[in-house]
Amino acid sequence: MLKDDYIKCKNCAKKYSIKKLKRDEDIINGFCEEKNALELSKELKLNYKTVKNRYDEIRSKIPQFLEDVYNSMPKDYSEYEEYYYFTKKQKLNNIKSLYEAINIIGFYSNEKVYTLLMPNLKHRRESHAGSEYEEYLNWHKIYSKESYKTNLYDFWKYLEENLKKYKGIEYEYFFFYLKESEFRFNYSKQEQLEILKNL
């Protein structure tokens, strides 16, 4: 224990502010409780940008953690499916073109979901005239037998519901929200807390 509410690690000699550690723990708790950054900043009486930056940092760490878990476990691939995600705005405008959708491939292995974000198809529109390529994609879509009964079906429903709370997500950031949904679906809140504290 040091003066002014600081502690020092006896192994690495690094100094930590107890107040800052408590703040970070409160932010992790808020993230796991699925409170948005604005809501939590008001609750903790912190600057919105402070909380938002911490949330962004958490979201940037989650994909690597999920990748490490996936690479370390034996693969059974009991389920795998392709999914086309349309934003709320696209649905309201009745846009159903696969060129506008976000293409995701999901695997269910060892009782966990793992997702891959596929390349954006928008740039293909010009090089593939007409609807033939779009029909080809739809016809050759990967899906599981009795897909409405699978764990991936439950995840796709969860993903749709979970992303509704965000007022639009830019495509360049969609990957991080996809992985956040995967993380929340795979782990209980208590497990999320322990994982994020270790990260």
mmCIF file of C-alpha atoms in Angstrom:
data_model
loop_
_atom_site.group_PDB
_atom_site.id
_atom_site.type_symbol
_atom_site.label_atom_id
_atom_site.label_comp_id
_atom_site.label_asym_id
_atom_site.label_seq_id
_atom_site.Cartn_x
_atom_site.Cartn_y
_atom_site.Cartn_z
ATOM 1 C CA MET A 1 0.000 0.000 0.000
ATOM 2 C CA LEU A 2 1.248 3.459 -0.941
ATOM 3 C CA LYS A 3 0.082 6.961 -0.137
ATOM 4 C CA ASP A 4 -2.865 8.621 -1.885
ATOM 5 C CA ASP A 5 -4.789 5.371 -2.458
ATOM 6 C CA TYR A 6 -2.167 3.744 -4.678
ATOM 7 C CA ILE A 7 -0.927 0.175 -4.560
ATOM 8 C CA LYS A 8 2.293 -1.258 -5.946
ATOM 9 C CA CYS A 9 2.749 -4.739 -7.393
ATOM 10 C CA LYS A 10 5.607 -6.507 -5.618
ATOM 11 C CA ASN A 11 6.361 -8.581 -8.738
ATOM 12 C CA CYS A 12 6.552 -5.915 -11.469
ATOM 13 C CA ALA A 13 6.735 -2.768 -9.292
ATOM 14 C CA LYS A 14 3.956 -1.131 -11.317
ATOM 15 C CA LYS A 15 1.762 1.347 -9.424
ATOM 16 C CA TYR A 16 -2.029 1.281 -9.629
ATOM 17 C CA SER A 17 -4.669 3.715 -8.452
ATOM 18 C CA ILE A 18 -7.247 1.929 -6.281
ATOM 19 C CA LYS A 19 -9.834 4.486 -7.389
ATOM 20 C CA LYS A 20 -9.095 3.788 -11.064
ATOM 21 C CA LEU A 21 -9.198 0.017 -10.545
ATOM 22 C CA LYS A 22 -12.581 0.348 -8.841
ATOM 23 C CA ARG A 23 -13.832 2.562 -11.676
ATOM 24 C CA ASP A 24 -12.729 0.003 -14.268
ATOM 25 C CA GLU A 25 -14.422 -2.792 -12.317
ATOM 26 C CA ASP A 26 -17.663 -0.763 -12.178
ATOM 27 C CA ILE A 27 -17.491 -0.208 -15.944
ATOM 28 C CA ILE A 28 -16.949 -3.929 -16.588
ATOM 29 C CA ASN A 29 -19.934 -4.688 -14.348
ATOM 30 C CA GLY A 30 -22.041 -2.177 -16.291
ATOM 31 C CA PHE A 31 -20.967 -3.698 -19.607
ATOM 32 C CA CYS A 32 -21.937 -7.196 -18.406
ATOM 33 C CA GLU A 33 -25.284 -5.818 -17.194
ATOM 34 C CA GLU A 34 -25.765 -4.554 -20.784
ATOM 35 C CA LYS A 35 -26.058 -0.906 -19.790
ATOM 36 C CA ASN A 36 -25.162 1.504 -22.576
ATOM 37 C CA ALA A 37 -22.270 3.926 -22.139
ATOM 38 C CA LEU A 38 -24.488 6.994 -21.645
ATOM 39 C CA GLU A 39 -26.653 5.267 -19.045
ATOM 40 C CA LEU A 40 -23.626 4.011 -17.113
ATOM 41 C CA SER A 41 -21.762 7.330 -17.271
ATOM 42 C CA LYS A 42 -24.741 9.030 -15.586
ATOM 43 C CA GLU A 43 -25.064 6.254 -13.004
ATOM 44 C CA LEU A 44 -21.343 6.345 -12.096
ATOM 45 C CA LYS A 45 -21.102 10.149 -12.497
ATOM 46 C CA LEU A 46 -18.287 9.742 -15.021
ATOM 47 C CA ASN A 47 -17.545 11.504 -18.287
ATOM 48 C CA TYR A 48 -19.372 9.776 -21.163
ATOM 49 C CA LYS A 49 -16.175 9.591 -23.234
ATOM 50 C CA THR A 50 -14.364 7.791 -20.379
ATOM 51 C CA VAL A 51 -17.000 5.049 -20.296
ATOM 52 C CA LYS A 52 -17.320 4.893 -24.108
ATOM 53 C CA ASN A 53 -13.539 4.482 -24.496
ATOM 54 C CA ARG A 54 -13.533 1.662 -21.935
ATOM 55 C CA TYR A 55 -16.431 -0.042 -23.715
ATOM 56 C CA ASP A 56 -14.554 0.222 -27.022
ATOM 57 C CA GLU A 57 -11.476 -1.263 -25.362
ATOM 58 C CA ILE A 58 -13.528 -4.181 -24.005
ATOM 59 C CA ARG A 59 -15.068 -4.778 -27.433
ATOM 60 C CA SER A 60 -11.617 -4.767 -29.040
ATOM 61 C CA LYS A 61 -10.374 -7.493 -26.658
ATOM 62 C CA ILE A 62 -13.334 -9.863 -26.962
ATOM 63 C CA PRO A 63 -12.666 -11.084 -30.558
ATOM 64 C CA GLN A 64 -9.114 -12.206 -29.756
ATOM 65 C CA PHE A 65 -10.318 -14.019 -26.644
ATOM 66 C CA LEU A 66 -12.998 -15.859 -28.666
ATOM 67 C CA GLU A 67 -10.451 -16.685 -31.372
ATOM 68 C CA ASP A 68 -8.064 -18.141 -28.789
ATOM 69 C CA VAL A 69 -10.829 -20.265 -27.250
ATOM 70 C CA TYR A 70 -11.923 -21.505 -30.682
ATOM 71 C CA ASN A 71 -8.363 -22.427 -31.704
ATOM 72 C CA SER A 72 -7.689 -24.249 -28.428
ATOM 73 C CA MET A 73 -10.712 -26.538 -28.452
ATOM 74 C CA PRO A 74 -11.291 -29.747 -30.450
ATOM 75 C CA LYS A 75 -13.677 -29.179 -33.363
ATOM 76 C CA ASP A 76 -16.839 -31.203 -33.720
ATOM 77 C CA TYR A 77 -18.780 -28.876 -36.091
ATOM 78 C CA SER A 78 -22.130 -30.298 -35.064
ATOM 79 C CA GLU A 79 -23.827 -27.354 -36.794
ATOM 80 C CA TYR A 80 -22.838 -24.765 -39.387
ATOM 81 C CA GLU A 81 -24.937 -22.212 -41.222
ATOM 82 C CA GLU A 82 -24.770 -19.110 -43.339
ATOM 83 C CA TYR A 83 -26.868 -16.122 -42.298
ATOM 84 C CA TYR A 84 -27.783 -12.874 -44.027
ATOM 85 C CA TYR A 85 -28.283 -10.018 -41.577
ATOM 86 C CA PHE A 86 -30.338 -6.966 -42.557
ATOM 87 C CA THR A 87 -30.347 -3.812 -40.448
ATOM 88 C CA LYS A 88 -33.543 -2.424 -38.950
ATOM 89 C CA LYS A 89 -33.492 0.409 -41.501
ATOM 90 C CA GLN A 90 -33.161 -2.043 -44.392
ATOM 91 C CA LYS A 91 -36.096 -4.070 -43.080
ATOM 92 C CA LEU A 92 -38.255 -0.955 -42.733
ATOM 93 C CA ASN A 93 -37.399 -0.017 -46.328
ATOM 94 C CA ASN A 94 -38.169 -3.605 -47.394
ATOM 95 C CA ILE A 95 -34.649 -4.143 -48.759
ATOM 96 C CA LYS A 96 -34.088 -7.850 -49.372
ATOM 97 C CA SER A 97 -31.173 -7.822 -51.789
ATOM 98 C CA LEU A 98 -28.289 -10.038 -50.663
ATOM 99 C CA TYR A 99 -25.916 -7.366 -51.996
ATOM 100 C CA GLU A 100 -27.079 -5.149 -49.125
ATOM 101 C CA ALA A 101 -27.002 -7.842 -46.431
ATOM 102 C CA ILE A 102 -24.195 -8.631 -43.993
ATOM 103 C CA ASN A 103 -23.113 -12.205 -44.639
ATOM 104 C CA ILE A 104 -22.158 -14.303 -41.588
ATOM 105 C CA ILE A 105 -21.139 -17.936 -41.239
ATOM 106 C CA GLY A 106 -21.807 -19.564 -37.875
ATOM 107 C CA PHE A 107 -20.438 -22.767 -36.355
ATOM 108 C CA TYR A 108 -21.699 -24.572 -33.280
ATOM 109 C CA SER A 109 -18.934 -26.629 -31.717
ATOM 110 C CA ASN A 110 -18.385 -27.891 -28.156
ATOM 111 C CA GLU A 111 -21.564 -26.165 -26.986
ATOM 112 C CA LYS A 112 -20.401 -22.748 -28.178
ATOM 113 C CA VAL A 113 -21.183 -20.563 -31.165
ATOM 114 C CA TYR A 114 -18.380 -19.173 -33.316
ATOM 115 C CA THR A 115 -18.958 -16.705 -36.146
ATOM 116 C CA LEU A 116 -17.080 -15.520 -39.221
ATOM 117 C CA LEU A 117 -17.927 -12.246 -40.958
ATOM 118 C CA MET A 118 -17.768 -12.785 -44.711
ATOM 119 C CA PRO A 119 -16.663 -10.144 -47.273
ATOM 120 C CA ASN A 120 -19.146 -7.423 -48.162
ATOM 121 C CA LEU A 121 -21.010 -8.200 -51.408
ATOM 122 C CA LYS A 122 -21.778 -4.590 -52.388
ATOM 123 C CA HIS A 123 -18.723 -4.305 -54.637
ATOM 124 C CA ARG A 124 -19.883 -7.426 -56.521
ATOM 125 C CA ARG A 125 -23.055 -5.740 -57.754
ATOM 126 C CA GLU A 126 -21.312 -3.995 -60.663
ATOM 127 C CA SER A 127 -19.354 -7.035 -61.839
ATOM 128 C CA HIS A 128 -22.390 -9.367 -61.743
ATOM 129 C CA ALA A 129 -25.184 -7.879 -63.821
ATOM 130 C CA GLY A 130 -28.768 -8.886 -63.162
ATOM 131 C CA SER A 131 -29.953 -11.134 -60.363
ATOM 132 C CA GLU A 132 -28.254 -14.373 -61.459
ATOM 133 C CA TYR A 133 -25.376 -14.101 -58.985
ATOM 134 C CA GLU A 134 -27.762 -13.169 -56.183
ATOM 135 C CA GLU A 135 -29.925 -16.200 -57.013
ATOM 136 C CA TYR A 136 -26.802 -18.358 -57.063
ATOM 137 C CA LEU A 137 -25.849 -17.162 -53.559
ATOM 138 C CA ASN A 138 -29.318 -17.817 -52.205
ATOM 139 C CA TRP A 139 -29.528 -21.242 -53.833
ATOM 140 C CA HIS A 140 -26.123 -22.315 -52.485
ATOM 141 C CA LYS A 141 -26.602 -20.905 -49.005
ATOM 142 C CA ILE A 142 -25.152 -23.172 -46.320
ATOM 143 C CA TYR A 143 -27.692 -24.258 -43.745
ATOM 144 C CA SER A 144 -28.263 -27.075 -41.274
ATOM 145 C CA LYS A 145 -30.879 -29.755 -41.603
ATOM 146 C CA GLU A 146 -33.981 -28.667 -39.650
ATOM 147 C CA SER A 147 -32.223 -25.310 -39.113
ATOM 148 C CA TYR A 148 -35.170 -23.892 -37.150
ATOM 149 C CA LYS A 149 -34.362 -26.344 -34.320
ATOM 150 C CA THR A 150 -30.626 -25.682 -34.050
ATOM 151 C CA ASN A 151 -28.548 -23.778 -31.513
ATOM 152 C CA LEU A 152 -27.446 -21.472 -34.328
ATOM 153 C CA TYR A 153 -31.092 -20.620 -35.008
ATOM 154 C CA ASP A 154 -31.326 -19.528 -31.365
ATOM 155 C CA PHE A 155 -28.174 -17.453 -31.810
ATOM 156 C CA TRP A 156 -29.445 -15.709 -34.958
ATOM 157 C CA LYS A 157 -32.616 -14.741 -33.062
ATOM 158 C CA TYR A 158 -30.503 -13.528 -30.141
ATOM 159 C CA LEU A 159 -28.253 -11.533 -32.494
ATOM 160 C CA GLU A 160 -31.237 -9.783 -34.082
ATOM 161 C CA GLU A 161 -32.671 -8.864 -30.676
ATOM 162 C CA ASN A 162 -29.338 -7.817 -29.170
ATOM 163 C CA LEU A 163 -28.466 -5.452 -32.034
ATOM 164 C CA LYS A 164 -31.846 -3.708 -31.889
ATOM 165 C CA LYS A 165 -30.754 -1.700 -28.850
ATOM 166 C CA TYR A 166 -28.053 0.099 -30.858
ATOM 167 C CA LYS A 167 -29.234 3.007 -32.976
ATOM 168 C CA GLY A 168 -27.504 1.867 -36.122
ATOM 169 C CA ILE A 169 -24.064 0.269 -36.431
ATOM 170 C CA GLU A 170 -21.608 1.306 -39.122
ATOM 171 C CA TYR A 171 -20.471 -1.665 -41.214
ATOM 172 C CA GLU A 172 -16.813 -1.083 -40.278
ATOM 173 C CA TYR A 173 -17.701 -1.656 -36.591
ATOM 174 C CA PHE A 174 -20.228 -4.454 -37.110
ATOM 175 C CA PHE A 175 -17.597 -7.161 -36.512
ATOM 176 C CA PHE A 176 -17.081 -6.015 -32.904
ATOM 177 C CA TYR A 177 -20.817 -6.028 -32.128
ATOM 178 C CA LEU A 178 -21.173 -9.436 -33.759
ATOM 179 C CA LYS A 179 -18.395 -10.801 -31.544
ATOM 180 C CA GLU A 180 -19.894 -9.110 -28.485
ATOM 181 C CA SER A 181 -23.183 -10.912 -29.186
ATOM 182 C CA GLU A 182 -21.298 -14.181 -29.599
ATOM 183 C CA PHE A 183 -19.534 -13.579 -26.277
ATOM 184 C CA ARG A 184 -22.771 -12.804 -24.426
ATOM 185 C CA PHE A 185 -24.538 -15.818 -25.961
ATOM 186 C CA ASN A 186 -21.750 -18.253 -25.038
ATOM 187 C CA TYR A 187 -21.102 -17.140 -21.459
ATOM 188 C CA SER A 188 -23.191 -16.373 -18.386
ATOM 189 C CA LYS A 189 -22.902 -12.895 -16.842
ATOM 190 C CA GLN A 190 -20.706 -14.242 -14.057
ATOM 191 C CA GLU A 191 -18.401 -15.897 -16.591
ATOM 192 C CA GLN A 192 -18.296 -12.668 -18.611
ATOM 193 C CA LEU A 193 -17.222 -10.731 -15.508
ATOM 194 C CA GLU A 194 -14.382 -13.122 -14.709
ATOM 195 C CA ILE A 195 -13.170 -13.231 -18.319
ATOM 196 C CA LEU A 196 -13.194 -9.437 -18.772
ATOM 197 C CA LYS A 197 -11.450 -8.821 -15.442
ATOM 198 C CA ASN A 198 -8.669 -11.191 -16.527
ATOM 199 C CA LEU A 199 -8.433 -9.558 -19.950
#
